[in-house]
XYZ file of C-alpha atoms in Angstrom:
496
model
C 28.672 59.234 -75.029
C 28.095 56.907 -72.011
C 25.427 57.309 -69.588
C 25.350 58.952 -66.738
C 25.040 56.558 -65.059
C 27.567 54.191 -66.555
C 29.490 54.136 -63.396
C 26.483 52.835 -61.245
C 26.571 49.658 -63.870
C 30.061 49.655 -64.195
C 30.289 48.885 -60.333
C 27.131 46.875 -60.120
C 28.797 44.297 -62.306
C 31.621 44.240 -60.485
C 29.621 43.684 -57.500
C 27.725 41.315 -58.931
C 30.371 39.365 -60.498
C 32.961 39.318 -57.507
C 30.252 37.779 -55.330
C 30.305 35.013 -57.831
C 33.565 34.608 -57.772
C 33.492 34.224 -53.582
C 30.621 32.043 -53.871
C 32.578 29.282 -56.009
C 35.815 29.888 -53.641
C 33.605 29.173 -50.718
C 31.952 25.842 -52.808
C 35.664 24.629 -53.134
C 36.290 25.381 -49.024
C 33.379 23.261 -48.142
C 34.147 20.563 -50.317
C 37.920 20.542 -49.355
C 37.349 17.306 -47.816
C 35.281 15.482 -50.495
C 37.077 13.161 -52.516
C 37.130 12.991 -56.002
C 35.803 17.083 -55.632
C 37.992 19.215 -58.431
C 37.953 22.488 -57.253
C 36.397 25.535 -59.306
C 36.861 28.669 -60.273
C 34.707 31.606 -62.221
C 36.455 32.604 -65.047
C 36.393 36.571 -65.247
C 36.214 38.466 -68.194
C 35.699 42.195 -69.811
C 32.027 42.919 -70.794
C 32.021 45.153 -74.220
C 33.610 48.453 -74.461
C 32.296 51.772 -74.825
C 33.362 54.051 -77.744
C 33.471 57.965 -76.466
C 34.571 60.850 -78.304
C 36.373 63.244 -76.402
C 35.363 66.265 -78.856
C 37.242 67.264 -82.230
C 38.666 64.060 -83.616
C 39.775 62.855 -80.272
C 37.895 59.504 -78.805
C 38.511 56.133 -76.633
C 36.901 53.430 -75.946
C 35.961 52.595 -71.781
C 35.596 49.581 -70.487
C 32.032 48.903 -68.853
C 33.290 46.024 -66.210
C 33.678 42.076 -65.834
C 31.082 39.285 -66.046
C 31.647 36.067 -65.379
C 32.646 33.865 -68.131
C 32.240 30.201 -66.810
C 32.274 28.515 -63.467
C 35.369 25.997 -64.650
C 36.789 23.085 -62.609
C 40.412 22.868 -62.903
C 41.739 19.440 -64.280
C 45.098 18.334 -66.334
C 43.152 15.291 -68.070
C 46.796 14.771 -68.902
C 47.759 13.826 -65.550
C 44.606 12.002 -64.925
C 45.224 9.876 -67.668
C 49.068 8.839 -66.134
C 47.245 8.083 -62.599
C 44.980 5.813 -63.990
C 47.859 3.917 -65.963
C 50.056 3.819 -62.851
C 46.691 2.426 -61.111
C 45.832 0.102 -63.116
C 49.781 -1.663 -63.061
C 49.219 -1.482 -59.277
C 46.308 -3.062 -59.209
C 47.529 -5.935 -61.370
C 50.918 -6.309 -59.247
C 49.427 -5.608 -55.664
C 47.105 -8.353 -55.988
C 49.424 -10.600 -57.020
C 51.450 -9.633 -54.293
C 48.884 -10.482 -51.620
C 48.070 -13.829 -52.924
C 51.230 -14.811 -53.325
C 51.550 -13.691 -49.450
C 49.013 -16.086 -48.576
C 50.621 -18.789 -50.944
C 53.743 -18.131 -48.709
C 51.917 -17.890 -45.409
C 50.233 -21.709 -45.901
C 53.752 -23.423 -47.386
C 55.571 -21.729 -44.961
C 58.863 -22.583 -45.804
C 61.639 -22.389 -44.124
C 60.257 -23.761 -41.018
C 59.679 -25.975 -38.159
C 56.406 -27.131 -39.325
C 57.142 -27.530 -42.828
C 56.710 -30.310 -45.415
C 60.489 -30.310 -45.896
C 60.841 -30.744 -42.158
C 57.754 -32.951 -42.074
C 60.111 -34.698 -45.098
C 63.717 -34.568 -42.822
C 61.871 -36.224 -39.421
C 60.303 -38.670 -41.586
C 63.653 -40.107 -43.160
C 65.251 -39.418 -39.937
C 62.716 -41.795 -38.120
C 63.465 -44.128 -41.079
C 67.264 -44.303 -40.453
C 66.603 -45.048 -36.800
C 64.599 -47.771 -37.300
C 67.269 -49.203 -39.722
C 69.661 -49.318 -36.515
C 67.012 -50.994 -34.300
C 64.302 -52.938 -36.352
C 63.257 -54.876 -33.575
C 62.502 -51.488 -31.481
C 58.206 -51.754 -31.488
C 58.808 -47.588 -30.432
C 61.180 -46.869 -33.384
C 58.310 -48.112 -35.617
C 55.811 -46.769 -33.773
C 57.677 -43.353 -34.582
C 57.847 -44.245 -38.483
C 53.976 -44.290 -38.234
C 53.836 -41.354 -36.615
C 56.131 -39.399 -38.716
C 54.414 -40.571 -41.618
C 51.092 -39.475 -40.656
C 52.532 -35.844 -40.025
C 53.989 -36.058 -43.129
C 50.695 -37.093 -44.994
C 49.004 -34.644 -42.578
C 50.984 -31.675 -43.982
C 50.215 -32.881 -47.857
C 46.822 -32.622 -46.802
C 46.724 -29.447 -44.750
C 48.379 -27.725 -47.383
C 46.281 -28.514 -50.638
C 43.204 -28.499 -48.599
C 44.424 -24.089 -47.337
C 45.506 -23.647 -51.059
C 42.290 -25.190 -52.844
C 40.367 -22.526 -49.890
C 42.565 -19.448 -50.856
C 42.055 -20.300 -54.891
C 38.460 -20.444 -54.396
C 38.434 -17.284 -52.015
C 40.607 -15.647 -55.362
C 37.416 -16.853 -57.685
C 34.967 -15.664 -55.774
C 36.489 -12.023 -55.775
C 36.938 -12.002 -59.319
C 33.208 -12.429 -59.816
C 32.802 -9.855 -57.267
C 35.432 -7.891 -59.271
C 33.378 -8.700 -62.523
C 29.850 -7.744 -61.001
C 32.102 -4.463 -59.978
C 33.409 -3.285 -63.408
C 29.859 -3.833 -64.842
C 28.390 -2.136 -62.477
C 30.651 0.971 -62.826
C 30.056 0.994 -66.943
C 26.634 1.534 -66.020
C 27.385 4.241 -63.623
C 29.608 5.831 -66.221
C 26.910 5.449 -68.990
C 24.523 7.066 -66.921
C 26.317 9.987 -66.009
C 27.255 10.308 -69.707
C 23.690 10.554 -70.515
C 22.935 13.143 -67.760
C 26.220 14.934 -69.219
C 24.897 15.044 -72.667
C 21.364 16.195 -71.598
C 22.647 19.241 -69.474
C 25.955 20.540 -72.363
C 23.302 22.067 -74.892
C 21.569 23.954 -72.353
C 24.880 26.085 -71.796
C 25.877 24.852 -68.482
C 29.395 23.358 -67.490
C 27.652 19.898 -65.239
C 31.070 20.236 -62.788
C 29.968 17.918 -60.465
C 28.779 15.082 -63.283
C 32.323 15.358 -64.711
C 33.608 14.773 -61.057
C 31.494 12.349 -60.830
C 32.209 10.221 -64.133
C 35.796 10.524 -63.389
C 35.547 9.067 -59.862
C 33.950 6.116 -61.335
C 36.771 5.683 -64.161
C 39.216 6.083 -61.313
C 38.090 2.988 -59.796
C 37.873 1.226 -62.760
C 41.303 2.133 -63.915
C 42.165 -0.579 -60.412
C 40.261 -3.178 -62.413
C 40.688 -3.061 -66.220
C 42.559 -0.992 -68.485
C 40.636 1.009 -70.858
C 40.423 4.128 -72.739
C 38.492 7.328 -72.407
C 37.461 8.149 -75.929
C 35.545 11.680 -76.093
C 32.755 11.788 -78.740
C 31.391 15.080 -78.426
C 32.677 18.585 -80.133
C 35.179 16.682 -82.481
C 36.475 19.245 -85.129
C 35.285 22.255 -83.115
C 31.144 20.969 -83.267
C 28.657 22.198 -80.585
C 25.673 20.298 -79.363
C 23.255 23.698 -79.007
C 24.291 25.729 -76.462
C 26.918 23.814 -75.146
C 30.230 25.362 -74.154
C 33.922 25.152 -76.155
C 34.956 23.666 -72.813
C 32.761 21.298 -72.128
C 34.038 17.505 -72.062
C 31.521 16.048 -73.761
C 30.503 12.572 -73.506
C 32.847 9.592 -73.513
C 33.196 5.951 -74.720
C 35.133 3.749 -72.732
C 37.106 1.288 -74.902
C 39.350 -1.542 -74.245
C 41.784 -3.171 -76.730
C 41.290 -6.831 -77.565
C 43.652 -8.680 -80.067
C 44.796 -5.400 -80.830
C 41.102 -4.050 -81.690
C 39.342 -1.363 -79.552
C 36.292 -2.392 -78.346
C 33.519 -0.049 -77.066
C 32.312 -0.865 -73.626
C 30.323 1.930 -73.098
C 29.014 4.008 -76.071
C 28.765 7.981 -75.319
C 26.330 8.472 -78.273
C 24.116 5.494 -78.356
C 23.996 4.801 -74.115
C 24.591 1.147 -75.282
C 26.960 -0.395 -72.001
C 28.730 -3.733 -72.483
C 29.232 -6.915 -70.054
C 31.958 -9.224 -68.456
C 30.296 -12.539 -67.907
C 33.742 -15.026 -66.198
C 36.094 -15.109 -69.294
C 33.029 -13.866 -71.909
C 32.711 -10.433 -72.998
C 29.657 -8.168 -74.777
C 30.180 -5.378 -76.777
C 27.916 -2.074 -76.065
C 26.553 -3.247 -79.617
C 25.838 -6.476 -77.869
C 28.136 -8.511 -79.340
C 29.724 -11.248 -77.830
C 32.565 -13.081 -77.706
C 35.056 -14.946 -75.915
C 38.367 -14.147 -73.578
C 41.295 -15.942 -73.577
C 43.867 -14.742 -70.449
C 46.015 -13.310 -72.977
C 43.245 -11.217 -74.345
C 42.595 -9.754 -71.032
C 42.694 -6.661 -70.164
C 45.562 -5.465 -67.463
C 44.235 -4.907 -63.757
C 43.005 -6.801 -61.263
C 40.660 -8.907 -62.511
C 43.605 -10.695 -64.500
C 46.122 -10.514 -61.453
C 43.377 -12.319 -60.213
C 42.616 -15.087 -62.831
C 46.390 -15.396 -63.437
C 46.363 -16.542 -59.528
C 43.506 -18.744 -59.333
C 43.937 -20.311 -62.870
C 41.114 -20.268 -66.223
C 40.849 -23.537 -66.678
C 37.377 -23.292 -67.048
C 37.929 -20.431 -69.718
C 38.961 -21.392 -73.525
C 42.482 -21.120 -72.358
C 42.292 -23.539 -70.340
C 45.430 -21.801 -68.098
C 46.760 -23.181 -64.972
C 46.764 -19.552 -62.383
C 49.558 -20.379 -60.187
C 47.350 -21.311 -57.064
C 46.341 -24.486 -59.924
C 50.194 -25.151 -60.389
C 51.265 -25.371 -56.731
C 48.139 -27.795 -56.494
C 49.583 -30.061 -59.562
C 53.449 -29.708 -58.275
C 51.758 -31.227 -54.566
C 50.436 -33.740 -55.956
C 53.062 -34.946 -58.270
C 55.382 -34.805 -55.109
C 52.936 -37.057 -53.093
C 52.383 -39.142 -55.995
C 55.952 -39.769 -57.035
C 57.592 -40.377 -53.468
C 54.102 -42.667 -52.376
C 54.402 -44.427 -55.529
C 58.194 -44.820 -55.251
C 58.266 -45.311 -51.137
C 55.551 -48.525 -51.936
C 57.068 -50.066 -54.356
C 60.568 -50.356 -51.991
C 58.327 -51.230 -49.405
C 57.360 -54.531 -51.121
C 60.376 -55.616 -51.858
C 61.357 -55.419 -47.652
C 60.483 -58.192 -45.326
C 58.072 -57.087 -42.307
C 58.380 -57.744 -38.867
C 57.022 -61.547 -39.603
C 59.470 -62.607 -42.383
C 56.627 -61.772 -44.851
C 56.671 -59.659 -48.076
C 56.229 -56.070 -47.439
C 52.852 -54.171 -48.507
C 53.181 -52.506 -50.991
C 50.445 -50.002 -49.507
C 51.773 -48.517 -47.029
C 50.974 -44.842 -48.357
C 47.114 -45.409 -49.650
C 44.745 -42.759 -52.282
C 48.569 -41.714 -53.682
C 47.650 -39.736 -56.217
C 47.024 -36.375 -54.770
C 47.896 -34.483 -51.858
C 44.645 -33.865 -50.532
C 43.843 -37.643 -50.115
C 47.445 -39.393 -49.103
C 47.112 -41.073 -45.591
C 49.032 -44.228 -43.938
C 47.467 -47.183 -45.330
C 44.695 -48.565 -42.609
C 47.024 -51.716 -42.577
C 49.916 -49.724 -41.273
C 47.505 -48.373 -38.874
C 46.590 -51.200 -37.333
C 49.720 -52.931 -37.328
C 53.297 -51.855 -36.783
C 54.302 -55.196 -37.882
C 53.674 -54.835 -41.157
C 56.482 -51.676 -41.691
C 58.990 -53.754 -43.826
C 62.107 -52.577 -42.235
C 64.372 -56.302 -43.486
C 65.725 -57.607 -46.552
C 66.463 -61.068 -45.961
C 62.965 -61.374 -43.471
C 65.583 -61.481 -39.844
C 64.359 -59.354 -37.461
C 67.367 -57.854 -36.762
C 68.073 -56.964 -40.165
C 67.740 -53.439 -40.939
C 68.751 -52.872 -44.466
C 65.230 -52.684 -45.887
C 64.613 -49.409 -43.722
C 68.119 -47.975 -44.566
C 66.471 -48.753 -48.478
C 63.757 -46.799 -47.679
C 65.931 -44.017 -46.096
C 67.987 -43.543 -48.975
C 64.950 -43.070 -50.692
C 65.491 -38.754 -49.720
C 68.362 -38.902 -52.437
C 67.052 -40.695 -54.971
C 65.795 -39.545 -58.478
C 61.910 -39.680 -59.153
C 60.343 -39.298 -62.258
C 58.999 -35.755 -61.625
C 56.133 -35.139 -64.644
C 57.637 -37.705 -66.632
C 61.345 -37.468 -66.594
C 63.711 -38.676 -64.637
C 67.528 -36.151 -63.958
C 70.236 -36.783 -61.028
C 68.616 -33.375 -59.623
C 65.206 -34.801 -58.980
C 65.188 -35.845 -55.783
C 61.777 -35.199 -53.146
C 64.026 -32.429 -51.753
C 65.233 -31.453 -54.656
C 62.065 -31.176 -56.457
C 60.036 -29.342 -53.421
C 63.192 -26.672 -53.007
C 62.572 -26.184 -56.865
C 58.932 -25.703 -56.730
C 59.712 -23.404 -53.359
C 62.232 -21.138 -55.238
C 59.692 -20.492 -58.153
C 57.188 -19.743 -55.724
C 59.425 -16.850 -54.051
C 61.116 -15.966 -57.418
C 57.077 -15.040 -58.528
C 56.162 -13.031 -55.258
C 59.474 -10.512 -55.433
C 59.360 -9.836 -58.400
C 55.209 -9.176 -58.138
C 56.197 -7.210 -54.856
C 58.727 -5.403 -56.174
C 56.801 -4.146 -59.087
C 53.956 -3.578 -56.893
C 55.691 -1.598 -55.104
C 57.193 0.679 -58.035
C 54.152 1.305 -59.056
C 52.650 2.538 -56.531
C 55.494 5.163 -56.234
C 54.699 6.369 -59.470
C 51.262 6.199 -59.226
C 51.530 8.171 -55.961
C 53.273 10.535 -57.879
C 51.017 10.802 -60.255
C 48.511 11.251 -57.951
C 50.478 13.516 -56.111
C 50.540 16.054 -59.554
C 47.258 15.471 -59.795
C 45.960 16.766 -56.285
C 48.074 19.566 -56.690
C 46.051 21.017 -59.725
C 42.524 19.653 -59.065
C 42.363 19.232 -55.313
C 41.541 22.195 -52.910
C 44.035 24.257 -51.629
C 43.082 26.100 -48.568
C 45.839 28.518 -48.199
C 45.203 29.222 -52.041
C 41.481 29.593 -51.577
C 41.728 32.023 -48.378
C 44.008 34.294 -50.974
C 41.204 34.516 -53.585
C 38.641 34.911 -50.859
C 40.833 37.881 -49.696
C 41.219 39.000 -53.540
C 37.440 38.795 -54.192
C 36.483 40.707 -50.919
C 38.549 43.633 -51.831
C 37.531 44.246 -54.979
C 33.630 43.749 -54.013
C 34.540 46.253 -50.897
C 36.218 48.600 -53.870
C 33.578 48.327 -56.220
C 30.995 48.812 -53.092
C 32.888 52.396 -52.289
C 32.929 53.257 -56.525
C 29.165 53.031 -56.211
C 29.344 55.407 -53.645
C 31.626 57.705 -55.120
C 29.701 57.560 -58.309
C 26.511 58.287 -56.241
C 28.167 61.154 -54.300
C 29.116 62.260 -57.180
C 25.176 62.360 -58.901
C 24.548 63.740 -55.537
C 26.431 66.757 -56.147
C 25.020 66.980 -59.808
C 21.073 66.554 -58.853
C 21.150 68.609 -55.200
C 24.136 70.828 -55.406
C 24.253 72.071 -58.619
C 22.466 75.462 -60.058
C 22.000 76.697 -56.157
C 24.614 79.773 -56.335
C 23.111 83.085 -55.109
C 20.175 81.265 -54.142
């Protein structure tokens, strides 16, 4: 038979336990602004029941109230898992996407300051001079239009050598960033492991741990690996729910590799294009081997030829493609050149372009400078014979021998509009990918917020639900003590 006071504890623990219960809903209002916060909620359950026999063979059991169960945060590590895939995709394409903004933004093509407009004044100037060799200002122009045309080669490996270097220097920032955060995560993992076996869910070290492997996830792909409680184990008093610790893992030539070991603490290392185990192990990464994010996007842009690759990024390619242009039409436009006749009768220098061979260097020849006499605008050394400049003219449709071969479709023009077009075919297709996958990972994210994040609507309802069953369990104790009341003071008083 229960006490007498079984009600008095039957109401104390709802009391007790409903206080809990608005305690954690008022935890999850004042962190409804803190990211990366999961919001929580005490799981309530029945305490043991009672057996009483109601006399004869009759009996029941009673319940004797609620206790809290566990103070749970509420997370879908299903979802998680799809936001940081859709992040890490994003990552990779977005930063693609920017550099190849800034590609865009330095050759700025089409436009007025251009090197195919640079290109069209120069042979324009050219064609002039054809129709008045003798004309000091039509030469003077030539020189002129083939210093802005050299100028332009220069300005525009010298911006695109700044950006590449601007893209290395943020992937070792991005390296420094991703060991930094396996640390971080290997820490937390330890504090994790330390608090489990005492019986305690560590909420806010899980929150923790998976804001850090959120902003990994924008920087490598990896996997969270759990090593704790496999096949229904507990670490002493540790929970069923608990998460355990993790290893984070990323797959190289189709072999996981543990970054950051849950069990041992050991954390691994990026060094540039080397990698170390969390055995301490090292080895070497080619680009392929990489893992997705934005540390490739990144080396993919600015090139690995200092890795065992030995990959051009496409900031190294645009570089090479410059040069070859300047290199090919100098080359080309000098060797025409000699065979004119300059202003004096004389044969033509055949350095009128000088330092040829890349686009950083080209200039008009000091010669050229110094003299518009030299430009070798005849063929048969008259002065009024403009032929040799018509030569050089036609020069804009001729076929150049473009990294070694030579097709009718390899013209200057020809070649630059090619180089152009791969250029813009690269940056839509890495903007429009970017920009699918950051719809789904919004989504994702979306999903996600609306199980983990706080809701304040939600939370005022549970606040409401909590208060009036405290408030009823407050007015059962005094019923029940009423009650007593009656029993102790007001009972056995008749005819008194």
């Amino acid at each position: 038979m229960g006490s007498t006071f079984m009600g008095l504890e039957t109401a104390r623990r709802s009391l007790s336990t409903h206080q809990w219960a608005l305690q954690a809903t008022g935890n999850n209002v004042a962190n409804a602004s803190n990211p990366g916060y999961s919001r929580q909620r005490l799981t309530i359950g029945m305490t043991e029941q009672l057996s009483v026999s109601f006399g004869g063979t009759k009996a029941g059991q009673f319940g004797t109230g609620v206790r809290g169960e566990t103070l749970a945060r509420i997370r879908d590590l299903m979802i998680d898992q799809q936001y940081r895939d859709e992040s890490v995709k994003n990552a990779f394409y977005a930063t693609k996407q920017a550099a190849f903004g800034r590609m865009e933004d330095i050759i700025n093509e089409p436009s007025e300051n251009g090197l195919a407009k640079s290109l069209d004044l120069f042979w324009a100037s050219l064609q002039d001079l054809s129709v008045n060799p003798d004309d000091t200002g039509a030469r003077s122009v030539v020189r002129q239009r083939a210093m802005t045309l050299t100028e332009t080669f220069n300005y525009m490996s010298s911006s695109l050598s700044k950006v590449q270097d601007d893209l290395k220097s943020e992937a070792d920032v991005v390296v420094k960033k991703i060991n930094d955060l396996m640390t971080k995560i290997a820490n937390v993992n330890r504090q994790i492991g330390d608090s489990e076996p005492l019986g305690v869910l560590p909420n806010e070290l899980y929150d923790e741990r998976d804001r850090y492997m959120d902003e990994l996830a924008q920087y490598i792909d990896f996997k969270r690996v759990p090593v704790d409680y496999l096949n229904g184990e507990t670490r002493g008093n540790s929970q069923r729910v608990a998460e355990g610790r993790l290893d984070i893992r990323v797959t190289i030539n189709g072999q996981d590799v543990t970054l950051v070991d849950g069990i041992s603490g050991g954390v691994g290392k990026f060094d540039n294009l080397a990698m170390t185990d969390a055995t301490g192990a090292s080895t070497d990464l080619t680009h392929a081997d990489m893992p997705n994010g934005k540390w490739k996007a990144l080396v993919e842009m600015y090139g690995s030829a200092d890795g065992p690759e030995g990959a051009d990024g496409a900031f190294t390619t645009m570089l090479k493609d410059l040069d070859e242009m300047a290199k090919q039409f100098a080359t080309a436009f000098n060797d025409l050149h000699s065979q004119n006749k300059d202003a004096k009768g004389t044969d033509g220098t055949s350095d009128f372009f000088a330092n040829v061979d890349s686009a950083a260097t080209i200039k008009v020849s000091d010669a050229i400078m110094k003299n518009l006499d030299l430009i070798a605008a005849s063929k048969d050394g008259n002065i009024g014979d403009g032929s040799g400049a018509l030569a050089l003219a036609n020069l804009k449709t001729t076929a150049l021998a473009f990294n070694g071969s030579v097709t009718t479709d390899t013209s200057i023009g020809k070649y630059y509009q090619n180089v152009i077009g791969n250029m813009a075919v690269a940056a839509d297709q890495s903007g429009r990918l970017a920009k699918s996958t950051f719809a789904l990972m919004a989504s994702s994210d979306q999903r996600r917020m609306s199980v983990s994040a706080v809701s304040l609507d939600e939370e005022m309802t549970m606040m409401i639900q909590y208060q009036h069953a405290y408030n009823a369990a407050a007015r059962n104790i005094t019923a029940v003590d009423e009650m007593l009341d009656k029993i102790i003071n007001g009972m056995g008083i008749v005819g008194r």
